[in-house]
């Protein structure tokens, strides 16, 4: 069973992603900021990380940098999907450069989110 | 009665005392009293806002989870969402009404804010279903009522909400706001018309008399070019003198964006009129160039010969880069050699370069050129790092 971590500071947005994913995945954790996410990543192993770009304490980008910095870290090979309302091309490029595997712009189609998640999880397996 | 006379006597005594004081002291008392009173009023307003905000915050904390859960379960996780279009689905509105948040003003506000956040996150069927829920709960009717509020910000917020949810306006209430004195309201109403109205939105262009600002120009261009539905009119309809210049400029942008070649005769006709501004003249010339109108070549060449304004001449040289041909090329070469202005030389050189490419014409011109100014203009034209308009 795939374990997913959702990181988002907006409770409604986080709940929305969770409800969409719950149709197919049950093991979902969530973190409301970068610090909390980092603590969870140190404790548990995840198959997919879904993060927002703008987060309190540690931004989404900084978090990805931290994850991808050390190859011995257990989340190093975990695929990262950014779901953000930042639409600028520069931000998307920055996200990919940091090590994200996919970038989904808000507003998103739930079907699109599900298919991307499926694709990333399959690639991870 | 006794108490009234007591107060009257008290005030009378104070008034007598006040009148007996020197003028400076009296003025000082008035100023101090007025500032104290003003301070008190401001303090009371701040306190009221603070109380209201806290009340809203507390209320939000209390009811938001219930709204969120209900919307997520009944809308986002709707069991038949994959089977039929969002518009055909039926939502159990009574469940939402039973929450008791629809009729109360503040609770309704929180509900709408929640729906907005969800719609900002979701598109596709789910996004359309959230819009359907907003309309089925008649939240649009409350927003339409707010349009006639006396505060200037309330109608603006309501209009913003209606634009966001693309609520239909069967009574044409928003159409009336197009002529509002409040420019923000007017701008938002026009955004609604362009974005939401399914009829012929461009009829507004025939009625508008006030000129658009540069910002409105950009804003309307963005809204209209992002519309997915509706048929486009012939924008040349508005490229004639009775319409104001700003509207003509906007329509010229649409003409070139949608490549409406049929607009060329109207553009040429307007260009041949003497009483038009330099800005409009340059834009008309540029539009002819962007439409690749070879029929406009004789008109542009005649205009160049008669024109004294250097900006218009520059616009013609620039537009000619899109109308290739031997006649154009020889004219550009002549202009490059004859013109004294470095500005025109550079435009001529750049247009030659765009028609013929860097070789061999530019090299030949570079070999032929003896004047330092000519060599400089050619080098600038050939440098991809230098841009000039």
Short mmCIF file of C-alpha atoms in Angstrom, two decimals:
data_model
loop_
_atom_site.label_atom_id
_atom_site.label_comp_id
_atom_site.label_asym_id
_atom_site.label_seq_id
_atom_site.Cartn_x
_atom_site.Cartn_y
_atom_site.Cartn_z
CA UNK A 1 0.00 0.00 0.00
CA UNK A 2 1.37 3.44 -0.97
CA UNK A 3 1.97 5.98 1.74
CA UNK A 4 1.57 9.63 0.75
CA UNK A 5 2.56 12.82 2.55
CA UNK A 6 0.63 16.01 1.76
CA UNK A 7 2.20 19.30 2.83
CA UNK A 8 -0.01 22.37 2.65
CA UNK A 9 -0.58 25.30 4.98
CA UNK A 10 -4.14 25.90 3.78
CA UNK A 11 -6.41 23.43 5.61
CA UNK A 12 -9.12 23.53 2.94
CA UNK A 13 -6.63 22.92 0.13
CA UNK A 14 -5.01 20.10 2.07
CA UNK A 15 -8.36 18.49 2.85
CA UNK A 16 -9.37 18.80 -0.83
CA UNK A 17 -6.26 16.92 -2.01
CA UNK A 18 -6.80 14.37 0.72
CA UNK A 19 -10.44 13.75 -0.28
CA UNK A 20 -9.45 13.40 -3.95
CA UNK A 21 -6.69 10.92 -3.13
CA UNK A 22 -8.77 8.99 -0.61
CA UNK A 23 -10.74 7.57 -3.55
CA UNK A 24 -7.74 5.34 -4.27
CA UNK A 25 -5.21 5.72 -1.46
CA UNK A 26 -5.91 5.33 2.22
CA UNK A 27 -2.53 5.79 3.87
CA UNK A 28 -2.21 9.56 3.82
CA UNK A 29 -0.37 11.80 6.27
CA UNK A 30 -0.42 15.55 6.27
CA UNK A 31 1.76 18.38 7.48
CA UNK A 32 0.78 22.02 7.71
CA UNK A 33 4.31 23.45 7.38
CA UNK A 34 7.81 22.59 6.23
CA UNK A 35 9.11 21.94 9.74
CA UNK A 36 6.41 19.42 10.53
CA UNK A 37 6.94 17.74 7.15
CA UNK A 38 10.68 17.45 7.77
CA UNK A 39 10.04 15.85 11.16
CA UNK A 40 7.64 13.33 9.58
CA UNK A 41 10.07 12.55 6.76
CA UNK A 42 12.77 11.75 9.31
CA UNK A 43 10.45 9.37 11.14
CA UNK A 44 8.61 7.56 8.33
CA UNK A 45 9.14 6.42 4.78
CA UNK A 46 6.80 7.71 2.09
CA UNK A 47 6.14 6.66 -1.49
CA UNK A 48 5.13 10.14 -2.62
CA UNK A 49 5.40 13.69 -1.32
CA UNK A 50 2.87 16.29 -2.45
CA UNK A 51 3.89 19.79 -1.47
CA UNK A 52 2.89 23.41 -1.91
CA UNK A 53 5.62 25.90 -2.85
CA UNK A 54 4.82 28.55 -0.26
CA UNK A 55 4.97 27.10 3.23
CA UNK A 56 5.69 28.58 6.66
CA UNK A 57 9.15 28.08 8.30
CA UNK A 58 10.63 25.98 5.47
CA UNK A 59 9.32 26.63 1.94
CA UNK A 60 8.42 23.78 -0.37
CA UNK A 61 11.49 24.48 -2.48
CA UNK A 62 13.82 24.48 0.55
CA UNK A 63 12.25 21.24 1.71
CA UNK A 64 12.92 19.56 -1.65
CA UNK A 65 16.51 20.84 -1.57
CA UNK A 66 16.90 19.35 1.92
CA UNK A 67 15.48 16.00 0.83
CA UNK A 68 17.60 15.78 -2.31
CA UNK A 69 20.81 16.97 -0.62
CA UNK A 70 21.82 13.71 0.97
CA UNK A 71 21.59 10.46 -1.03
CA UNK A 72 21.60 8.42 2.18
CA UNK A 73 18.43 10.13 3.44
CA UNK A 74 15.48 7.73 3.21
CA UNK A 75 13.26 10.17 1.29
CA UNK A 76 16.00 10.91 -1.27
CA UNK A 77 14.45 8.69 -3.93
CA UNK A 78 10.83 9.52 -3.04
CA UNK A 79 9.11 11.31 -5.94
CA UNK A 80 7.92 14.83 -5.24
CA UNK A 81 4.83 16.44 -6.79
CA UNK A 82 4.40 20.18 -6.40
CA UNK A 83 0.80 21.41 -6.35
CA UNK A 84 0.87 25.16 -6.30
CA UNK A 85 -0.94 28.28 -7.40
CA UNK A 86 2.32 29.87 -8.49
CA UNK A 87 2.06 29.78 -12.27
CA UNK A 88 5.26 31.56 -13.34
CA UNK A 89 7.51 29.55 -15.58
CA UNK A 90 10.52 30.50 -13.44
CA UNK A 91 8.91 28.94 -10.37
CA UNK A 92 8.13 25.74 -12.28
CA UNK A 93 11.72 25.53 -13.54
CA UNK A 94 13.02 26.19 -10.02
CA UNK A 95 10.83 23.40 -8.71
CA UNK A 96 12.16 20.91 -11.27
CA UNK A 97 15.74 22.09 -10.71
CA UNK A 98 15.34 21.52 -6.98
CA UNK A 99 14.42 17.90 -7.67
CA UNK A 100 10.64 17.79 -8.03
CA UNK A 101 9.31 15.15 -10.40
CA UNK A 102 6.13 16.91 -11.45
CA UNK A 103 4.37 20.26 -11.09
CA UNK A 104 0.61 20.70 -11.01
CA UNK A 105 -0.84 24.19 -11.22
CA UNK A 106 -3.95 25.20 -9.26
CA UNK A 107 -6.83 25.06 -9.96
CA UNK A 108 -6.34 21.44 -10.84
CA UNK A 109 -8.60 18.76 -12.21
CA UNK A 110 -8.89 16.00 -9.55
CA UNK A 111 -8.67 13.38 -12.31
CA UNK A 112 -5.41 14.94 -13.45
CA UNK A 113 -4.06 14.88 -9.90
CA UNK A 114 -4.96 11.22 -9.51
CA UNK A 115 -3.36 10.21 -12.82
CA UNK A 116 -0.13 12.08 -11.99
CA UNK A 117 0.01 10.51 -8.54
CA UNK A 118 -0.54 7.08 -10.08
CA UNK A 119 2.20 7.70 -12.64
CA UNK A 120 4.70 8.84 -10.01
CA UNK A 121 3.91 5.93 -7.73
CA UNK A 122 4.27 3.43 -10.56
CA UNK A 123 7.59 4.98 -11.57
CA UNK A 124 8.72 4.74 -7.96
CA UNK A 125 7.91 1.04 -7.75
CA UNK B 1 -38.03 68.30 36.18
CA UNK B 2 -35.76 69.03 39.09
CA UNK B 3 -32.92 67.04 37.57
CA UNK B 4 -33.30 68.86 34.22
CA UNK B 5 -33.02 72.27 35.87
CA UNK B 6 -29.99 71.02 37.80
CA UNK B 7 -28.22 70.11 34.60
CA UNK B 8 -29.34 73.34 32.97
CA UNK B 9 -27.92 75.38 35.86
CA UNK B 10 -24.73 73.37 35.77
CA UNK B 11 -24.26 73.98 32.03
CA UNK B 12 -25.22 77.62 32.39
CA UNK B 13 -22.57 78.11 35.07
CA UNK B 14 -19.94 76.42 32.93
CA UNK B 15 -20.94 78.53 29.93
CA UNK B 16 -20.60 81.71 31.97
CA UNK B 17 -17.23 80.58 33.23
CA UNK B 18 -16.18 79.72 29.64
CA UNK B 19 -17.27 83.16 28.38
CA UNK B 20 -15.31 84.89 31.11
CA UNK B 21 -12.07 83.16 30.01
CA UNK B 22 -9.58 84.84 27.64
CA UNK B 23 -10.01 84.07 23.92
CA UNK B 24 -6.78 82.00 23.66
CA UNK B 25 -7.87 79.75 26.53
CA UNK B 26 -11.33 79.35 25.02
CA UNK B 27 -9.82 78.34 21.67
CA UNK B 28 -7.46 75.92 23.40
CA UNK B 29 -10.39 74.33 25.26
CA UNK B 30 -12.32 73.93 21.98
CA UNK B 31 -9.32 72.37 20.18
CA UNK B 32 -8.55 69.99 23.07
CA UNK B 33 -12.20 68.97 23.41
CA UNK B 34 -12.53 68.37 19.64
CA UNK B 35 -9.36 66.27 19.52
CA UNK B 36 -10.43 64.27 22.59
CA UNK B 37 -13.82 63.65 21.04
CA UNK B 38 -12.22 62.68 17.70
CA UNK B 39 -9.83 60.33 19.46
CA UNK B 40 -12.68 58.76 21.33
CA UNK B 41 -14.70 58.22 18.15
CA UNK B 42 -11.69 56.64 16.38
CA UNK B 43 -11.06 54.43 19.40
CA UNK B 44 -14.69 53.30 19.42
CA UNK B 45 -14.55 52.52 15.67
CA UNK B 46 -11.35 50.49 16.15
CA UNK B 47 -12.94 48.63 19.08
CA UNK B 48 -16.06 47.87 17.02
CA UNK B 49 -13.96 46.54 14.13
CA UNK B 50 -11.89 44.51 16.54
CA UNK B 51 -14.97 42.98 18.14
CA UNK B 52 -16.50 42.25 14.74
CA UNK B 53 -13.28 40.66 13.48
CA UNK B 54 -12.94 38.51 16.58
CA UNK B 55 -16.56 37.46 16.33
CA UNK B 56 -16.02 36.51 12.65
CA UNK B 57 -12.86 34.60 13.50
CA UNK B 58 -14.53 32.70 16.34
CA UNK B 59 -17.54 31.94 14.19
CA UNK B 60 -15.27 30.74 11.41
CA UNK B 61 -13.44 28.38 13.73
CA UNK B 62 -16.76 27.01 14.92
CA UNK B 63 -18.57 26.44 11.64
CA UNK B 64 -15.87 26.03 8.98
CA UNK B 65 -15.13 22.34 9.68
CA UNK B 66 -18.83 21.51 9.30
CA UNK B 67 -19.06 23.38 5.97
CA UNK B 68 -15.82 21.87 4.70
CA UNK B 69 -16.90 18.34 5.56
CA UNK B 70 -20.32 18.75 4.05
CA UNK B 71 -18.98 20.24 0.79
CA UNK B 72 -16.17 17.71 0.47
CA UNK B 73 -18.47 14.75 1.09
CA UNK B 74 -21.46 15.90 -0.93
CA UNK B 75 -19.66 17.68 -3.75
CA UNK B 76 -16.04 16.60 -4.24
CA UNK B 77 -16.73 12.98 -3.36
CA UNK B 78 -20.12 12.90 -5.13
CA UNK B 79 -20.83 9.25 -6.00
CA UNK B 80 -22.13 9.99 -9.52
CA UNK B 81 -19.53 12.56 -10.50
CA UNK B 82 -17.80 10.28 -12.98
CA UNK B 83 -21.04 9.20 -14.62
CA UNK B 84 -22.60 12.46 -15.85
CA UNK B 85 -21.80 16.15 -16.42
CA UNK B 86 -21.63 18.35 -13.33
CA UNK B 87 -24.58 20.48 -14.50
CA UNK B 88 -26.83 17.41 -14.68
CA UNK B 89 -26.07 16.23 -11.15
CA UNK B 90 -28.52 16.93 -8.37
CA UNK B 91 -27.23 18.13 -5.03
CA UNK B 92 -29.19 17.62 -1.85
CA UNK B 93 -29.52 21.32 -1.10
CA UNK B 94 -31.64 20.71 1.99
CA UNK B 95 -28.61 19.11 3.71
CA UNK B 96 -26.70 22.35 3.27
CA UNK B 97 -29.68 24.48 4.31
CA UNK B 98 -30.11 22.34 7.42
CA UNK B 99 -26.64 23.39 8.56
CA UNK B 100 -28.29 26.75 9.32
CA UNK B 101 -25.54 28.83 7.76
CA UNK B 102 -27.34 30.03 4.65
CA UNK B 103 -29.69 32.66 6.01
CA UNK B 104 -27.35 34.29 8.57
CA UNK B 105 -25.17 37.01 7.08
CA UNK B 106 -21.79 36.24 8.70
CA UNK B 107 -22.22 32.49 8.46
CA UNK B 108 -23.15 32.84 4.80
CA UNK B 109 -20.00 34.90 4.24
CA UNK B 110 -17.89 32.10 5.71
CA UNK B 111 -19.70 29.56 3.55
CA UNK B 112 -19.05 31.58 0.38
CA UNK B 113 -15.39 32.10 1.35
CA UNK B 114 -15.04 28.33 1.77
CA UNK B 115 -16.61 27.70 -1.65
CA UNK B 116 -14.27 30.28 -3.19
CA UNK B 117 -11.20 28.60 -1.73
CA UNK B 118 -12.37 25.23 -3.01
CA UNK B 119 -13.12 26.58 -6.47
CA UNK B 120 -9.72 28.29 -6.56
CA UNK B 121 -8.17 24.87 -5.98
CA UNK B 122 -10.31 22.77 -8.27
CA UNK B 123 -11.32 22.92 -11.88
CA UNK B 124 -13.10 20.47 -14.15
CA UNK B 125 -16.28 18.74 -13.00
CA UNK B 126 -15.62 19.41 -9.31
CA UNK B 127 -15.09 23.11 -9.96
CA UNK B 128 -18.32 23.32 -11.93
CA UNK B 129 -20.19 21.44 -9.21
CA UNK B 130 -19.02 23.96 -6.60
CA UNK B 131 -20.36 26.74 -8.84
CA UNK B 132 -23.65 24.83 -9.13
CA UNK B 133 -23.85 24.56 -5.35
CA UNK B 134 -23.27 28.34 -5.03
CA UNK B 135 -26.10 29.03 -7.47
CA UNK B 136 -28.45 26.38 -6.04
CA UNK B 137 -28.06 27.85 -2.57
CA UNK B 138 -29.08 31.24 -4.05
CA UNK B 139 -25.94 32.94 -2.77
CA UNK B 140 -25.89 34.92 -6.02
CA UNK B 141 -29.20 36.54 -5.08
CA UNK B 142 -27.66 37.92 -1.87
CA UNK B 143 -24.72 39.21 -3.91
CA UNK B 144 -27.08 40.87 -6.41
CA UNK B 145 -28.85 42.58 -3.47
CA UNK B 146 -25.50 43.91 -2.25
CA UNK B 147 -24.98 45.61 -5.61
CA UNK B 148 -27.37 48.36 -4.61
CA UNK B 149 -25.71 48.95 -1.20
CA UNK B 150 -24.72 52.53 -0.43
CA UNK B 151 -21.13 51.70 0.62
CA UNK B 152 -18.82 51.74 -2.37
CA UNK B 153 -16.87 48.64 -1.33
CA UNK B 154 -19.90 46.39 -0.76
CA UNK B 155 -21.11 46.37 -4.40
CA UNK B 156 -17.51 45.89 -5.50
CA UNK B 157 -17.06 42.84 -3.27
CA UNK B 158 -20.42 41.45 -4.40
CA UNK B 159 -19.53 41.99 -8.06
CA UNK B 160 -16.18 40.33 -7.52
CA UNK B 161 -17.98 37.31 -6.09
CA UNK B 162 -20.42 37.20 -9.02
CA UNK B 163 -17.58 37.38 -11.54
CA UNK B 164 -15.69 34.65 -9.69
CA UNK B 165 -18.66 32.26 -9.73
CA UNK B 166 -19.76 33.42 -13.18
CA UNK B 167 -23.30 33.89 -11.90
CA UNK B 168 -25.86 34.69 -14.62
CA UNK B 169 -27.56 38.08 -14.53
CA UNK B 170 -31.00 37.64 -16.15
CA UNK B 171 -32.26 41.03 -14.98
CA UNK B 172 -29.37 42.96 -16.47
CA UNK B 173 -28.46 44.55 -13.11
CA UNK B 174 -24.76 44.50 -13.87
CA UNK B 175 -25.27 46.12 -17.28
CA UNK B 176 -26.42 49.26 -15.45
CA UNK B 177 -23.15 49.42 -13.51
CA UNK B 178 -21.25 49.93 -16.76
CA UNK B 179 -22.20 53.58 -16.50
CA UNK B 180 -21.41 53.92 -12.80
CA UNK B 181 -19.39 56.90 -11.59
CA UNK B 182 -17.22 54.57 -9.52
CA UNK B 183 -14.45 53.56 -11.92
CA UNK B 184 -13.61 50.35 -10.06
CA UNK B 185 -17.21 49.23 -10.19
CA UNK B 186 -17.41 50.12 -13.86
CA UNK B 187 -14.24 48.18 -14.62
CA UNK B 188 -15.44 45.12 -12.72
CA UNK B 189 -18.85 45.29 -14.41
CA UNK B 190 -17.16 45.31 -17.79
CA UNK B 191 -15.03 42.37 -16.74
CA UNK B 192 -18.25 40.54 -15.85
CA UNK B 193 -19.79 41.38 -19.23
CA UNK B 194 -16.72 40.23 -21.16
CA UNK B 195 -16.15 37.14 -19.04
CA UNK B 196 -19.59 35.84 -18.16
CA UNK B 197 -22.22 37.28 -20.48
CA UNK B 198 -23.07 34.77 -23.18
CA UNK B 199 -24.71 37.18 -25.62
CA UNK B 200 -22.98 39.66 -27.89
CA UNK B 201 -20.62 41.31 -25.43
CA UNK B 202 -19.13 43.52 -28.08
CA UNK B 203 -22.29 45.62 -28.37
CA UNK B 204 -20.79 47.56 -25.49
CA UNK B 205 -18.12 48.87 -27.85
CA UNK B 206 -20.77 50.60 -29.95
CA UNK B 207 -22.13 52.42 -26.92
CA UNK B 208 -18.99 53.38 -25.02
CA UNK B 209 -17.97 57.01 -25.21
CA UNK B 210 -15.42 57.40 -22.40
CA UNK B 211 -11.84 56.54 -23.43
CA UNK B 212 -10.13 53.48 -21.93
CA UNK B 213 -7.03 53.86 -19.80
CA UNK B 214 -3.86 51.95 -20.69
CA UNK B 215 -4.57 49.56 -17.83
CA UNK B 216 -8.16 48.95 -19.03
CA UNK B 217 -6.79 48.35 -22.52
CA UNK B 218 -4.49 45.58 -21.26
CA UNK B 219 -7.12 44.17 -18.91
CA UNK B 220 -9.87 43.92 -21.58
CA UNK B 221 -7.47 42.51 -24.13
CA UNK B 222 -6.51 39.80 -21.66
CA UNK B 223 -10.13 38.98 -20.74
CA UNK B 224 -11.43 38.84 -24.32
CA UNK B 225 -8.54 36.83 -25.71
CA UNK B 226 -9.00 34.32 -22.89
CA UNK B 227 -12.71 33.78 -23.62
CA UNK B 228 -13.29 30.34 -24.96
CA UNK B 229 -16.87 30.74 -26.17
CA UNK B 230 -18.75 33.08 -28.48
CA UNK B 231 -18.13 34.25 -32.01
CA UNK B 232 -15.80 37.11 -32.74
CA UNK B 233 -17.09 40.18 -34.52
CA UNK B 234 -15.31 42.02 -37.33
CA UNK B 235 -13.30 44.48 -35.24
CA UNK B 236 -12.99 46.80 -38.25
CA UNK B 237 -16.54 47.95 -37.34
CA UNK B 238 -15.00 50.12 -34.64
CA UNK B 239 -11.94 51.26 -36.60
CA UNK B 240 -13.63 54.43 -37.85
CA UNK B 241 -13.56 58.04 -36.61
CA UNK B 242 -16.88 58.23 -34.72
CA UNK B 243 -15.42 55.87 -32.12
CA UNK B 244 -12.92 57.14 -29.60
CA UNK B 245 -9.22 56.63 -30.21
CA UNK B 246 -8.66 54.28 -27.27
CA UNK B 247 -11.34 51.92 -28.58
CA UNK B 248 -9.79 52.01 -32.06
CA UNK B 249 -6.39 51.17 -30.55
CA UNK B 250 -7.89 48.22 -28.66
CA UNK B 251 -9.69 46.96 -31.77
CA UNK B 252 -6.47 47.23 -33.79
CA UNK B 253 -4.85 44.91 -31.25
CA UNK B 254 -7.69 42.42 -31.67
CA UNK B 255 -7.49 42.71 -35.46
CA UNK B 256 -3.83 41.74 -35.48
CA UNK B 257 -4.22 39.13 -32.72
CA UNK B 258 -7.03 37.34 -34.60
CA UNK B 259 -5.45 38.05 -38.01
CA UNK B 260 -8.56 39.72 -39.42
CA UNK B 261 -7.29 40.63 -42.90
CA UNK B 262 -10.70 42.01 -43.83
CA UNK B 263 -9.94 44.98 -41.57
CA UNK B 264 -7.19 46.26 -43.91
CA UNK B 265 -9.46 48.57 -46.03
CA UNK B 266 -10.83 50.22 -42.87
CA UNK B 267 -7.30 50.68 -41.52
CA UNK B 268 -6.07 52.19 -44.81
CA UNK B 269 -9.08 54.51 -44.98
CA UNK B 270 -8.48 55.78 -41.46
CA UNK B 271 -4.75 56.15 -42.14
CA UNK B 272 -5.42 58.48 -45.05
CA UNK B 273 -7.30 60.91 -42.83
CA UNK B 274 -5.29 63.86 -41.66
CA UNK B 275 -6.86 64.51 -38.25
CA UNK B 276 -5.46 61.51 -36.39
CA UNK B 277 -2.85 61.45 -33.65
CA UNK B 278 0.73 60.22 -34.16
CA UNK B 279 0.12 57.30 -31.78
CA UNK B 280 -2.89 56.11 -33.74
CA UNK B 281 -1.10 56.60 -37.06
CA UNK B 282 1.87 54.47 -35.88
CA UNK B 283 -0.50 51.79 -34.57
CA UNK B 284 -2.45 51.68 -37.85
CA UNK B 285 0.79 51.31 -39.83
CA UNK B 286 2.05 48.64 -37.47
CA UNK B 287 -1.27 46.76 -37.80
CA UNK B 288 -0.94 46.75 -41.60
CA UNK B 289 2.57 45.34 -41.21
CA UNK B 290 1.44 42.67 -38.75
CA UNK B 291 -1.36 41.65 -41.11
CA UNK B 292 1.23 41.26 -43.93
CA UNK B 293 -0.92 43.45 -46.18
CA UNK B 294 0.90 43.79 -49.51
CA UNK B 295 -2.00 45.90 -50.84
CA UNK B 296 -1.04 48.55 -48.32
CA UNK B 297 2.44 48.99 -49.84
CA UNK B 298 1.63 51.90 -52.23
CA UNK B 299 -0.29 53.67 -49.44
CA UNK B 300 2.63 53.30 -47.05
CA UNK B 301 5.17 54.48 -49.63
CA UNK B 302 3.07 57.55 -50.49
CA UNK B 303 2.61 58.29 -46.82
CA UNK B 304 6.37 58.01 -46.23
CA UNK B 305 7.07 60.56 -48.97
CA UNK B 306 4.62 63.10 -47.52
CA UNK B 307 5.23 62.44 -43.82
CA UNK B 308 7.40 64.70 -41.71
CA UNK B 309 7.04 62.99 -38.35
CA UNK B 310 10.05 60.76 -37.71
CA UNK B 311 8.08 58.31 -35.51
CA UNK B 312 5.54 57.67 -38.26
CA UNK B 313 8.35 57.23 -40.80
CA UNK B 314 10.06 54.78 -38.45
CA UNK B 315 6.77 52.84 -38.04
CA UNK B 316 6.46 52.60 -41.84
CA UNK B 317 10.02 51.28 -42.22
CA UNK B 318 9.35 48.76 -39.47
CA UNK B 319 6.02 47.64 -40.97
CA UNK B 320 7.67 47.13 -44.36
CA UNK B 321 9.74 44.31 -42.92
CA UNK B 322 6.57 42.19 -43.06
CA UNK B 323 5.66 43.17 -46.64
CA UNK B 324 8.49 41.59 -48.56
CA UNK B 325 9.10 42.08 -52.28
CA UNK B 326 11.56 43.70 -54.67
CA UNK B 327 9.84 47.07 -54.48
CA UNK B 328 9.96 47.05 -50.68
CA UNK B 329 13.59 46.01 -50.63
CA UNK B 330 14.76 48.67 -53.07
CA UNK B 331 12.76 51.30 -51.16
CA UNK B 332 14.35 50.22 -47.87
CA UNK B 333 17.84 50.30 -49.37
CA UNK B 334 17.21 53.77 -50.77
CA UNK B 335 15.90 54.97 -47.43
CA UNK B 336 18.92 53.55 -45.69
CA UNK B 337 21.26 55.44 -47.98
CA UNK B 338 19.30 58.70 -48.25
CA UNK B 339 17.96 59.23 -44.75
CA UNK B 340 20.03 61.45 -42.49
CA UNK B 341 18.41 60.34 -39.23
CA UNK B 342 20.23 57.43 -37.49
CA UNK B 343 16.84 56.33 -36.10
CA UNK B 344 15.42 55.83 -39.60
CA UNK B 345 18.67 54.29 -40.87
CA UNK B 346 18.51 51.67 -38.11
CA UNK B 347 14.88 50.85 -38.83
CA UNK B 348 15.60 50.54 -42.56
CA UNK B 349 18.63 48.32 -41.90
CA UNK B 350 16.68 46.11 -39.49
CA UNK B 351 13.83 45.69 -41.99
CA UNK B 352 16.29 44.76 -44.77
CA UNK B 353 17.82 42.24 -42.44
CA UNK B 354 14.42 40.75 -41.59
CA UNK B 355 13.46 40.41 -45.24
CA UNK B 356 16.72 39.11 -46.65
CA UNK B 357 18.53 37.62 -43.68
CA UNK B 358 22.06 38.56 -42.62
CA UNK B 359 23.62 37.50 -45.89
CA UNK B 360 24.22 38.54 -48.62
CA UNK B 361 22.42 41.90 -48.67
CA UNK B 362 23.68 43.11 -45.33
CA UNK B 363 27.25 42.17 -46.17
CA UNK B 364 27.01 44.00 -49.49
CA UNK B 365 25.58 47.05 -47.75
CA UNK B 366 28.34 46.85 -45.15
CA UNK B 367 30.99 46.77 -47.89
CA UNK B 368 29.36 49.65 -49.75
CA UNK B 369 28.93 51.78 -46.65
CA UNK B 370 31.60 54.38 -46.20
CA UNK B 371 29.95 56.64 -43.68
CA UNK B 372 30.67 55.75 -40.03
CA UNK B 373 27.01 56.37 -39.18
CA UNK B 374 25.90 53.83 -41.82
CA UNK B 375 28.35 51.19 -40.61
CA UNK B 376 27.20 51.75 -37.04
CA UNK B 377 23.52 51.43 -38.02
CA UNK B 378 24.18 48.20 -39.91
CA UNK B 379 26.18 46.72 -37.05
CA UNK B 380 23.43 47.62 -34.60
CA UNK B 381 20.81 46.10 -36.88
CA UNK B 382 22.80 42.87 -37.12
CA UNK B 383 23.33 42.58 -33.37
CA UNK B 384 20.65 40.38 -31.80
CA UNK B 385 21.40 41.96 -28.44
CA UNK B 386 20.25 45.43 -29.49
CA UNK B 387 16.56 46.08 -29.64
CA UNK B 388 14.93 49.35 -30.55
CA UNK B 389 11.32 50.27 -31.09
#
